[in-house]
Short mmCIF file of C-alpha atoms and ligand atoms in Angstrom, two decimals:
data_model
loop_
_atom_site.label_atom_id
_atom_site.label_comp_id
_atom_site.label_asym_id
_atom_site.label_seq_id
_atom_site.Cartn_x
_atom_site.Cartn_y
_atom_site.Cartn_z
CA MET A 1 0.00 0.00 0.00
CA ASN A 2 1.29 3.47 -0.89
CA TYR A 3 0.62 6.40 1.41
CA ALA A 4 0.64 10.13 0.68
CA LEU A 5 0.48 12.78 3.40
CA VAL A 6 -0.96 16.08 2.23
CA THR A 7 -0.78 18.92 4.73
CA GLY A 8 -3.65 21.40 4.64
CA ALA A 9 -5.79 18.93 2.68
CA SER A 10 -9.14 20.05 4.09
CA ARG A 11 -9.61 22.79 1.51
CA GLY A 12 -8.27 24.51 -1.59
CA ILE A 13 -5.15 23.26 -3.34
CA GLY A 14 -4.53 20.59 -0.68
CA ARG A 15 -7.93 19.01 -1.28
CA ALA A 16 -7.38 19.01 -5.06
CA VAL A 17 -3.97 17.37 -4.55
CA ALA A 18 -5.50 14.74 -2.25
CA LEU A 19 -8.05 13.85 -4.95
CA ARG A 20 -5.45 13.66 -7.73
CA LEU A 21 -3.22 11.37 -5.63
CA ALA A 22 -6.23 9.27 -4.62
CA LYS A 23 -7.03 8.73 -8.31
CA MET A 24 -3.42 7.53 -8.73
CA GLY A 25 -4.16 4.88 -6.09
CA TYR A 26 -2.52 6.41 -3.03
CA ASN A 27 -4.04 6.09 0.41
CA ILE A 28 -4.36 9.68 1.56
CA ILE A 29 -3.46 11.02 4.99
CA ILE A 30 -5.43 14.24 5.24
CA ASN A 31 -3.82 16.80 7.53
CA TYR A 32 -5.68 19.91 8.64
CA GLN A 33 -5.59 22.32 11.54
CA SER A 34 -9.13 23.12 12.66
CA ASN A 35 -11.75 22.70 9.93
CA GLU A 36 -12.83 19.13 10.63
CA GLN A 37 -16.01 19.42 8.56
CA ALA A 38 -14.01 20.34 5.45
CA ALA A 39 -11.47 17.59 6.17
CA LEU A 40 -14.30 15.04 6.37
CA GLU A 41 -15.58 16.28 2.99
CA THR A 42 -12.11 15.68 1.50
CA LEU A 43 -12.14 12.20 3.06
CA ALA A 44 -15.51 11.41 1.45
CA LEU A 45 -14.21 12.57 -1.95
CA VAL A 46 -11.05 10.47 -1.56
CA GLN A 47 -13.17 7.41 -0.77
CA GLU A 48 -15.41 8.15 -3.77
CA ALA A 49 -12.25 8.10 -5.88
CA GLY A 50 -11.88 4.48 -4.80
CA THR A 51 -9.07 4.55 -2.27
CA GLU A 52 -8.61 4.85 1.50
CA GLY A 53 -8.13 8.02 3.50
CA GLU A 54 -7.68 9.05 7.11
CA LEU A 55 -7.58 12.34 8.97
CA LEU A 56 -4.42 13.40 10.81
CA ARG A 57 -4.99 16.65 12.61
CA PHE A 58 -1.99 18.67 13.74
CA ASP A 59 -0.65 22.20 13.52
CA VAL A 60 2.23 22.12 11.03
CA SER A 61 3.85 25.07 12.77
CA SER A 62 4.27 23.01 15.96
CA ARG A 63 7.21 20.60 15.89
CA GLU A 64 5.86 18.73 18.91
CA GLU A 65 2.41 18.23 17.37
CA ALA A 66 3.78 17.22 13.97
CA VAL A 67 6.27 14.71 15.40
CA ALA A 68 3.73 13.23 17.82
CA ALA A 69 1.09 12.78 15.08
CA ILE A 70 3.55 11.21 12.63
CA GLU A 71 5.01 8.88 15.29
CA LYS A 72 1.50 7.80 16.27
CA TRP A 73 0.63 7.09 12.61
CA GLN A 74 3.85 5.09 12.21
CA SER A 75 3.17 3.05 15.36
CA THR A 76 -0.28 2.07 14.05
CA HIS A 77 1.17 1.23 10.60
CA PRO A 78 4.39 -0.59 11.57
CA ASP A 79 4.89 -2.19 8.15
CA GLU A 80 4.07 0.87 6.06
CA TYR A 81 5.72 4.19 5.29
CA ILE A 82 4.67 7.49 3.78
CA ASP A 83 6.34 7.71 0.37
CA VAL A 84 4.76 10.95 -0.86
CA LEU A 85 4.75 14.13 1.23
CA VAL A 86 3.09 17.29 -0.04
CA ASN A 87 3.94 20.27 2.18
CA ASN A 88 0.94 22.42 1.25
CA ALA A 89 -0.53 23.95 4.41
CA GLY A 90 -0.02 27.69 4.43
CA ILE A 91 -1.40 31.05 5.47
CA ARG A 92 -0.90 34.66 4.56
CA ARG A 93 -1.03 37.72 6.82
CA ASP A 94 -0.31 40.56 4.39
CA ASN A 95 0.76 44.05 5.39
CA LEU A 96 3.41 46.57 4.44
CA LEU A 97 6.51 45.85 6.50
CA ILE A 98 6.27 49.21 8.20
CA TRP A 99 2.90 48.18 9.70
CA MET A 100 3.59 44.47 10.13
CA GLU A 101 3.24 43.20 13.69
CA PRO A 102 5.91 40.73 14.86
CA GLU A 103 3.34 37.96 15.39
CA ASP A 104 2.24 38.24 11.73
CA PHE A 105 5.84 37.87 10.58
CA GLU A 106 6.51 34.97 12.90
CA ARG A 107 3.22 33.13 12.33
CA VAL A 108 3.69 33.15 8.53
CA LEU A 109 7.29 31.96 8.86
CA SER A 110 6.37 29.17 11.27
CA THR A 111 3.35 27.94 9.25
CA ASN A 112 4.88 28.22 5.77
CA LEU A 113 8.57 27.48 6.36
CA HIS A 114 9.28 25.93 9.77
CA SER A 115 6.51 23.47 8.90
CA PHE A 116 8.78 22.10 6.17
CA TYR A 117 11.30 21.10 8.86
CA ASN A 118 8.64 19.91 11.33
CA VAL A 119 6.87 17.54 8.92
CA THR A 120 9.61 16.50 6.49
CA ARG A 121 12.31 15.48 8.96
CA PRO A 122 10.38 12.69 10.73
CA LEU A 123 9.46 11.17 7.33
CA LEU A 124 12.97 11.11 5.87
CA GLN A 125 14.39 8.07 7.67
CA PRO A 126 11.65 5.69 6.40
CA MET A 127 11.97 7.09 2.83
CA ILE A 128 15.74 6.61 2.96
CA ARG A 129 15.33 3.05 4.25
CA HIS A 130 12.95 2.23 1.39
CA LYS A 131 15.11 4.12 -1.14
CA HIS A 132 12.04 5.83 -2.55
CA GLY A 133 10.19 9.03 -1.85
CA ARG A 134 8.63 12.13 -3.28
CA ILE A 135 8.62 15.46 -1.42
CA ILE A 136 6.67 18.28 -3.05
CA ASN A 137 6.60 21.73 -1.49
CA ILE A 138 3.93 24.27 -2.40
CA ALA A 139 5.78 27.55 -2.75
CA SER A 140 4.48 30.70 -4.47
CA LEU A 141 5.17 33.30 -7.11
CA SER A 142 5.76 35.58 -4.11
CA GLY A 143 8.77 33.47 -3.12
CA GLN A 144 10.26 33.88 -6.61
CA LYS A 145 9.83 37.59 -7.23
CA GLY A 146 8.55 39.05 -3.95
CA LEU A 147 5.20 40.83 -3.81
CA PRO A 148 4.59 44.07 -1.90
CA GLY A 149 2.76 43.53 1.37
CA GLN A 150 4.23 40.05 1.66
CA CYS A 151 7.71 40.36 3.18
CA ASN A 152 6.73 37.60 5.62
CA TYR A 153 5.14 35.30 3.01
CA ALA A 154 7.79 35.96 0.33
CA ALA A 155 10.57 35.22 2.85
CA ALA A 156 8.90 31.97 3.88
CA LYS A 157 8.22 30.79 0.32
CA GLY A 158 11.65 31.90 -0.96
CA GLY A 159 13.18 29.96 1.93
CA LEU A 160 11.09 26.94 1.03
CA ILE A 161 12.35 27.02 -2.57
CA ALA A 162 15.96 27.21 -1.34
CA ALA A 163 15.39 24.36 1.13
CA THR A 164 13.89 22.29 -1.72
CA LYS A 165 17.08 22.68 -3.73
CA ALA A 166 19.32 21.89 -0.74
CA LEU A 167 17.42 18.77 0.36
CA ALA A 168 17.26 17.48 -3.23
CA GLN A 169 21.06 17.38 -3.24
CA GLU A 170 21.21 15.70 0.18
CA ILE A 171 18.97 12.73 -0.65
CA GLY A 172 19.08 12.26 -4.42
CA LYS A 173 21.31 9.18 -4.01
CA LYS A 174 18.46 7.49 -2.15
CA SER A 175 16.07 7.95 -5.11
CA ILE A 176 14.07 10.55 -3.23
CA THR A 177 13.08 13.60 -5.28
CA VAL A 178 12.35 17.01 -3.78
CA ASN A 179 10.59 19.65 -5.85
CA ALA A 180 8.55 22.81 -5.42
CA VAL A 181 5.50 24.11 -7.24
CA ALA A 182 5.03 27.88 -7.34
CA PRO A 183 1.44 28.94 -8.08
CA GLY A 184 0.44 32.47 -9.00
CA PHE A 185 -3.15 33.34 -8.11
CA VAL A 186 -5.37 30.32 -7.46
CA ARG A 187 -9.10 30.51 -6.81
CA THR A 188 -9.31 29.32 -3.17
CA GLU A 189 -10.37 30.84 0.14
CA MET A 190 -6.84 32.22 0.50
CA VAL A 191 -7.42 34.82 -2.23
CA GLU A 192 -10.90 35.84 -1.09
CA GLY A 193 -11.01 39.62 -0.87
CA LEU A 194 -8.47 40.18 -3.69
CA ASP A 195 -9.68 42.15 -6.71
CA GLU A 196 -9.66 39.35 -9.30
CA ALA A 197 -10.98 41.54 -12.14
CA GLU A 198 -8.13 44.01 -11.65
CA LEU A 199 -5.36 41.47 -10.94
CA LYS A 200 -6.15 39.25 -13.92
CA LYS A 201 -5.27 42.11 -16.28
CA GLN A 202 -1.61 41.45 -15.36
CA ILE A 203 -1.86 37.72 -16.07
CA PRO A 204 -1.13 36.69 -19.69
CA LEU A 205 -3.74 33.90 -19.50
CA ASN A 206 -6.17 36.51 -18.14
CA ARG A 207 -7.58 34.47 -15.25
CA PHE A 208 -6.82 32.94 -11.87
CA ALA A 209 -5.94 29.22 -11.77
CA GLU A 210 -8.21 26.49 -10.49
CA ALA A 211 -6.80 24.43 -7.61
CA ASP A 212 -6.86 21.31 -9.80
CA GLU A 213 -4.46 22.95 -12.28
CA VAL A 214 -1.87 23.13 -9.49
CA ALA A 215 -2.74 19.63 -8.31
CA ALA A 216 -2.06 18.25 -11.80
CA VAL A 217 1.58 19.36 -11.57
CA VAL A 218 1.92 17.94 -8.06
CA ALA A 219 0.52 14.61 -9.30
CA PHE A 220 3.04 14.57 -12.14
CA LEU A 221 5.92 15.23 -9.72
CA ALA A 222 4.66 12.38 -7.53
CA SER A 223 4.53 9.98 -10.48
CA GLU A 224 7.22 7.66 -11.85
CA ASP A 225 7.30 9.83 -14.98
CA ALA A 226 9.00 12.52 -12.88
CA ALA A 227 11.68 10.18 -11.46
CA TYR A 228 14.53 12.23 -12.99
CA ILE A 229 13.29 15.66 -11.89
CA THR A 230 14.62 16.96 -8.58
CA GLY A 231 15.54 20.31 -7.05
CA GLU A 232 13.16 22.09 -9.41
CA CYS A 233 10.59 24.79 -8.82
CA ILE A 234 7.80 24.63 -11.40
CA SER A 235 5.71 27.78 -11.90
CA VAL A 236 1.95 27.49 -12.39
CA ASN A 237 1.07 31.14 -12.81
CA GLY A 238 -0.57 31.75 -16.19
CA GLY A 239 2.57 33.44 -17.48
CA LEU A 240 2.67 36.09 -14.76
CA TYR A 241 6.36 35.45 -14.05
CA THR A 242 8.65 33.25 -16.05
P1 NAP B 330 -6.58 27.70 1.78
O1 NAP B 330 -7.70 27.45 0.83
O2 NAP B 330 -6.63 28.87 2.70
O3 NAP B 330 -6.35 26.35 2.63
C1 NAP B 330 -5.32 26.32 3.57
C2 NAP B 330 -5.17 24.91 4.10
O4 NAP B 330 -4.06 24.89 5.01
C3 NAP B 330 -6.37 24.42 4.90
O5 NAP B 330 -6.52 23.04 4.68
C4 NAP B 330 -5.96 24.70 6.34
O6 NAP B 330 -6.58 23.83 7.30
C5 NAP B 330 -4.49 24.39 6.27
N1 NAP B 330 -3.70 25.02 7.33
C6 NAP B 330 -3.51 26.34 7.57
N2 NAP B 330 -2.71 26.50 8.64
C7 NAP B 330 -2.40 25.26 9.07
C8 NAP B 330 -1.63 24.76 10.15
N3 NAP B 330 -0.98 25.59 11.00
N4 NAP B 330 -1.53 23.41 10.32
C9 NAP B 330 -2.18 22.57 9.48
N5 NAP B 330 -2.92 22.97 8.45
C10 NAP B 330 -3.04 24.30 8.26
O7 NAP B 330 -5.20 27.85 0.99
P2 NAP B 330 -4.78 27.45 -0.51
O8 NAP B 330 -5.02 28.60 -1.38
O9 NAP B 330 -5.32 26.10 -0.86
O10 NAP B 330 -3.20 27.35 -0.30
C11 NAP B 330 -2.49 26.12 -0.20
C12 NAP B 330 -1.01 26.41 -0.37
O11 NAP B 330 -0.80 27.04 -1.64
C13 NAP B 330 -0.45 27.37 0.67
O12 NAP B 330 0.86 26.97 1.04
C14 NAP B 330 -0.40 28.69 -0.06
O13 NAP B 330 0.58 29.55 0.47
C15 NAP B 330 -0.06 28.24 -1.46
N6 NAP B 330 -0.42 29.19 -2.50
C16 NAP B 330 -1.71 29.58 -2.71
C17 NAP B 330 -1.99 30.51 -3.71
C18 NAP B 330 -3.39 30.97 -4.00
O14 NAP B 330 -3.54 31.90 -4.82
N7 NAP B 330 -4.42 30.39 -3.42
C19 NAP B 330 -0.95 31.02 -4.49
C20 NAP B 330 0.36 30.61 -4.26
C21 NAP B 330 0.61 29.68 -3.27
P3 NAP B 330 -8.02 24.21 8.02
O15 NAP B 330 -9.06 23.95 6.97
O16 NAP B 330 -8.11 23.27 9.17
O17 NAP B 330 -7.93 25.63 8.40
#
């Protein structure tokens, strides 16, 4: 049995990724923070896709919670390991730096970047032992070019892209690939309140992405077809930044 852990799989891009991977036959471990109702909806969709799923609630920004949840999962699945990890959970707390409160800087860093350490590290040893693994980090256009009002988010996502490249070089010999996907604007709850009509004028494809268009790239990176791709950051941004 193959297992994929998708963080922040209750909604948005994470849910779309969970469904894509379910259709590829993976058993899906659905992480979320607080929205149990939405996580249960993802679970029902995963089961409809014909595979198994389970909820694993923990706050990705807490090392203690992440490690405890993963160790508990491992103890109840002694003969299995998680061979696909999608680090997707994320938040934004936008403001110009001059107005940005320290907790908004720190919260975005801990949820979007420290989470990479908290969740990835406990899963590495089993992947190395099995000489197979796929780690896919959901970055952002903001981490590639920086966007005003997002010093916190851009720093976190830029750091995530750099960590992707570093880890890819550490564990390539073990046939574990590490890649990032950098979406532009994607129609999820995260972009509610943004002026889509105005923003889309800057996008060559003249629209926001659907979550499934990001999930398609994640699914490709998780597949055997992507076995020779590592340390990459693939943009999914409608031509906004190339
Ligand atoms: P979303 O619709 O707001 O969903 C966020 C997901 O992350 C939810 O499942 C949420 O769980 C989970 N989450 C948030 N904080 C968490 C925590 N501390 N621990 C565990 N789970 C947590 O966001 P989205 O648009 O799908 O974004 C997904 C990823 O894509 C993020 O990393 C985001 O930065 C990135 N991204 C999004 C866009 C965009 O335009 N939407 C563009 C570029 C990059 P609950 O349901 O329990 O709250």
